Amino acid sequence: MARKKIIAGNWKMNMTPSQAVELVNTLKPLVANDEVDVVFCVPAIDIIPAMEAAKGSNINIGAENMYFEEKGAFTGEISPEMLVDAGVKYVIIGHSERREYFAETDETVNKKVLKAFEHDLTPIICCGETLTQREQGVTIDFIRQQIKIAFLNVTAEQAAKAVIAYEPIWAIGTGKVATTEQAQEVCKAIRECIAEIYDDATAEAIRIQYGGSVSASSAPELFAQADIDGGLVGGASLKPDFGAIVNYNK
Ligand code: 13P
């Protein structure tokens, strides 16, 4: 069965609650495309108003992060139960900015992935190499390590439902999109890694996105690649351009 594309916006630390409502209302008619899954991952404080504004549309509201404990003395964190209660289905885990600025590691990513599945949340698990790693030719080795640790103790049934976002760090917010060949090569390697950990059926089912300076002009070619099942979009997800990205196949 063909995998359904999943195109997600990552708003990062942008948009106040009232701006979020405005943006959802602006984008709602532009992102109407039932052939793909559309997700807006928004700051925690925007989740409820964005959810309200998106009602009746094809937009799913997702989170940008969550903590791996159930509840308790973890000031400032958001629990999986809070997300579920707000109606969230998708949560970004281990974005490179969380790894770089908030000390997230492959191990904490793994804990969050397990916790997300426990609560029936679909994790969008991020991986990606630095420019130095690419230049030194260790990209695939590094990504395989990130994937193997992220999926530790995750069952095949859970893994089949996961989303992986391959985001080369050097391509994030730089306007420097990976070439189609570079993106496809790594996404294919990720699928092969999943097949090694689990089996071919799990690898065929899992969805792998590309992220890093995706734009309306680069999306069609990227999303046409055999192993690229959509995108995780930063900057362009805050603009009407996101409509063109979501409708890349029209
Ligand atoms: P940009 O699309 O702004 O490069 O951001 C990519 C990203 O980090 C999405 O998670």
mmCIF file of C-alpha atoms in Angstrom, residues 39-140:
data_model
loop_
_atom_site.group_PDB
_atom_site.id
_atom_site.type_symbol
_atom_site.label_atom_id
_atom_site.label_comp_id
_atom_site.label_asym_id
_atom_site.label_seq_id
_atom_site.Cartn_x
_atom_site.Cartn_y
_atom_site.Cartn_z
ATOM 1 C CA VAL A 39 -0.063 18.875 10.692
ATOM 2 C CA PHE A 40 0.723 22.232 12.297
ATOM 3 C CA CYS A 41 3.119 21.741 15.203
ATOM 4 C CA VAL A 42 2.717 24.841 17.317
ATOM 5 C CA PRO A 43 4.025 26.265 20.615
ATOM 6 C CA ALA A 44 2.301 24.697 23.635
ATOM 7 C CA ILE A 45 0.406 27.866 24.494
ATOM 8 C CA ASP A 46 -1.048 27.996 20.969
ATOM 9 C CA ILE A 47 -2.328 24.416 20.916
ATOM 10 C CA ILE A 48 -5.810 25.036 22.295
ATOM 11 C CA PRO A 49 -6.642 28.222 20.345
ATOM 12 C CA ALA A 50 -5.149 26.733 17.143
ATOM 13 C CA MET A 51 -7.164 23.544 17.660
ATOM 14 C CA GLU A 52 -10.323 25.614 18.049
ATOM 15 C CA ALA A 53 -9.561 27.635 14.896
ATOM 16 C CA ALA A 54 -8.776 24.476 12.891
ATOM 17 C CA LYS A 55 -12.066 22.758 13.756
ATOM 18 C CA GLY A 56 -13.844 21.336 10.732
ATOM 19 C CA SER A 57 -10.721 21.553 8.559
ATOM 20 C CA ASN A 58 -8.149 18.924 7.547
ATOM 21 C CA ILE A 59 -5.515 20.519 9.805
ATOM 22 C CA ASN A 60 -4.166 18.426 12.687
ATOM 23 C CA ILE A 61 -2.616 20.407 15.505
ATOM 24 C CA GLY A 62 0.588 18.918 16.896
ATOM 25 C CA ALA A 63 3.099 19.797 19.606
ATOM 26 C CA GLU A 64 6.772 20.714 19.265
ATOM 27 C CA ASN A 65 7.925 18.838 22.341
ATOM 28 C CA MET A 66 6.776 16.993 25.474
ATOM 29 C CA TYR A 67 8.358 15.529 28.574
ATOM 30 C CA PHE A 68 8.856 11.813 29.223
ATOM 31 C CA GLU A 69 7.375 11.720 32.721
ATOM 32 C CA GLU A 70 3.669 11.375 33.482
ATOM 33 C CA LYS A 71 3.305 14.299 35.893
ATOM 34 C CA GLY A 72 4.843 15.979 38.881
ATOM 35 C CA ALA A 73 7.621 18.354 39.846
ATOM 36 C CA PHE A 74 8.997 19.234 36.396
ATOM 37 C CA THR A 75 8.454 22.982 36.246
ATOM 38 C CA GLY A 76 7.780 24.285 32.777
ATOM 39 C CA GLU A 77 7.279 20.929 31.077
ATOM 40 C CA ILE A 78 4.245 19.594 29.193
ATOM 41 C CA SER A 79 3.078 16.028 29.807
ATOM 42 C CA PRO A 80 1.764 13.577 27.223
ATOM 43 C CA GLU A 81 -1.571 13.453 29.012
ATOM 44 C CA MET A 82 -1.914 17.244 28.665
ATOM 45 C CA LEU A 83 -1.366 16.944 24.918
ATOM 46 C CA VAL A 84 -3.843 14.087 24.558
ATOM 47 C CA ASP A 85 -6.472 15.933 26.587
ATOM 48 C CA ALA A 86 -6.069 18.956 24.291
ATOM 49 C CA GLY A 87 -6.712 16.738 21.253
ATOM 50 C CA VAL A 88 -3.134 16.482 19.998
ATOM 51 C CA LYS A 89 -2.133 13.434 17.909
ATOM 52 C CA TYR A 90 1.390 14.303 16.748
ATOM 53 C CA VAL A 91 4.434 15.499 18.662
ATOM 54 C CA ILE A 92 7.877 16.447 17.369
ATOM 55 C CA ILE A 93 10.594 14.667 19.344
ATOM 56 C CA GLY A 94 14.305 15.495 19.372
ATOM 57 C CA HIS A 95 14.426 18.416 16.984
ATOM 58 C CA SER A 96 18.049 19.484 16.445
ATOM 59 C CA GLU A 97 17.308 22.805 18.152
ATOM 60 C CA ARG A 98 16.170 20.907 21.261
ATOM 61 C CA ARG A 99 19.334 18.814 21.116
ATOM 62 C CA GLU A 100 21.546 21.882 20.633
ATOM 63 C CA TYR A 101 19.988 24.407 23.034
ATOM 64 C CA PHE A 102 18.175 22.210 25.551
ATOM 65 C CA ALA A 103 20.608 19.341 25.960
ATOM 66 C CA GLU A 104 18.396 16.614 24.541
ATOM 67 C CA THR A 105 20.244 13.408 23.756
ATOM 68 C CA ASP A 106 19.493 10.221 21.853
ATOM 69 C CA GLU A 107 18.602 8.694 25.234
ATOM 70 C CA THR A 108 16.053 11.364 26.182
ATOM 71 C CA VAL A 109 14.662 11.165 22.658
ATOM 72 C CA ASN A 110 14.162 7.412 23.170
ATOM 73 C CA LYS A 111 12.366 7.994 26.493
ATOM 74 C CA LYS A 112 10.062 10.538 24.869
ATOM 75 C CA VAL A 113 9.335 8.264 21.902
ATOM 76 C CA LEU A 114 8.366 5.397 24.233
ATOM 77 C CA LYS A 115 6.197 7.712 26.319
ATOM 78 C CA ALA A 116 4.485 9.149 23.241
ATOM 79 C CA PHE A 117 3.522 5.652 22.063
ATOM 80 C CA GLU A 118 2.272 4.767 25.536
ATOM 81 C CA HIS A 119 -0.243 7.589 25.074
ATOM 82 C CA ASP A 120 -1.058 6.845 21.430
ATOM 83 C CA LEU A 121 0.656 10.005 20.254
ATOM 84 C CA THR A 122 2.501 9.778 16.936
ATOM 85 C CA PRO A 123 6.082 10.961 17.392
ATOM 86 C CA ILE A 124 7.787 12.869 14.580
ATOM 87 C CA ILE A 125 11.320 11.778 15.429
ATOM 88 C CA CYS A 126 14.037 14.111 14.192
ATOM 89 C CA CYS A 127 17.523 13.167 13.100
ATOM 90 C CA GLY A 128 20.182 14.913 11.068
ATOM 91 C CA GLU A 129 23.882 15.511 10.698
ATOM 92 C CA THR A 130 26.026 18.625 11.060
ATOM 93 C CA LEU A 131 28.010 20.070 8.162
ATOM 94 C CA THR A 132 31.236 18.686 9.656
ATOM 95 C CA GLN A 133 29.774 15.203 9.827
ATOM 96 C CA ARG A 134 28.666 15.441 6.198
ATOM 97 C CA GLU A 135 32.045 16.724 5.078
ATOM 98 C CA GLN A 136 33.807 13.936 6.956
ATOM 99 C CA GLY A 137 31.631 11.314 5.300
ATOM 100 C CA VAL A 138 30.024 10.001 8.492
ATOM 101 C CA THR A 139 26.440 11.105 7.778
ATOM 102 C CA ILE A 140 24.902 7.665 7.339
#
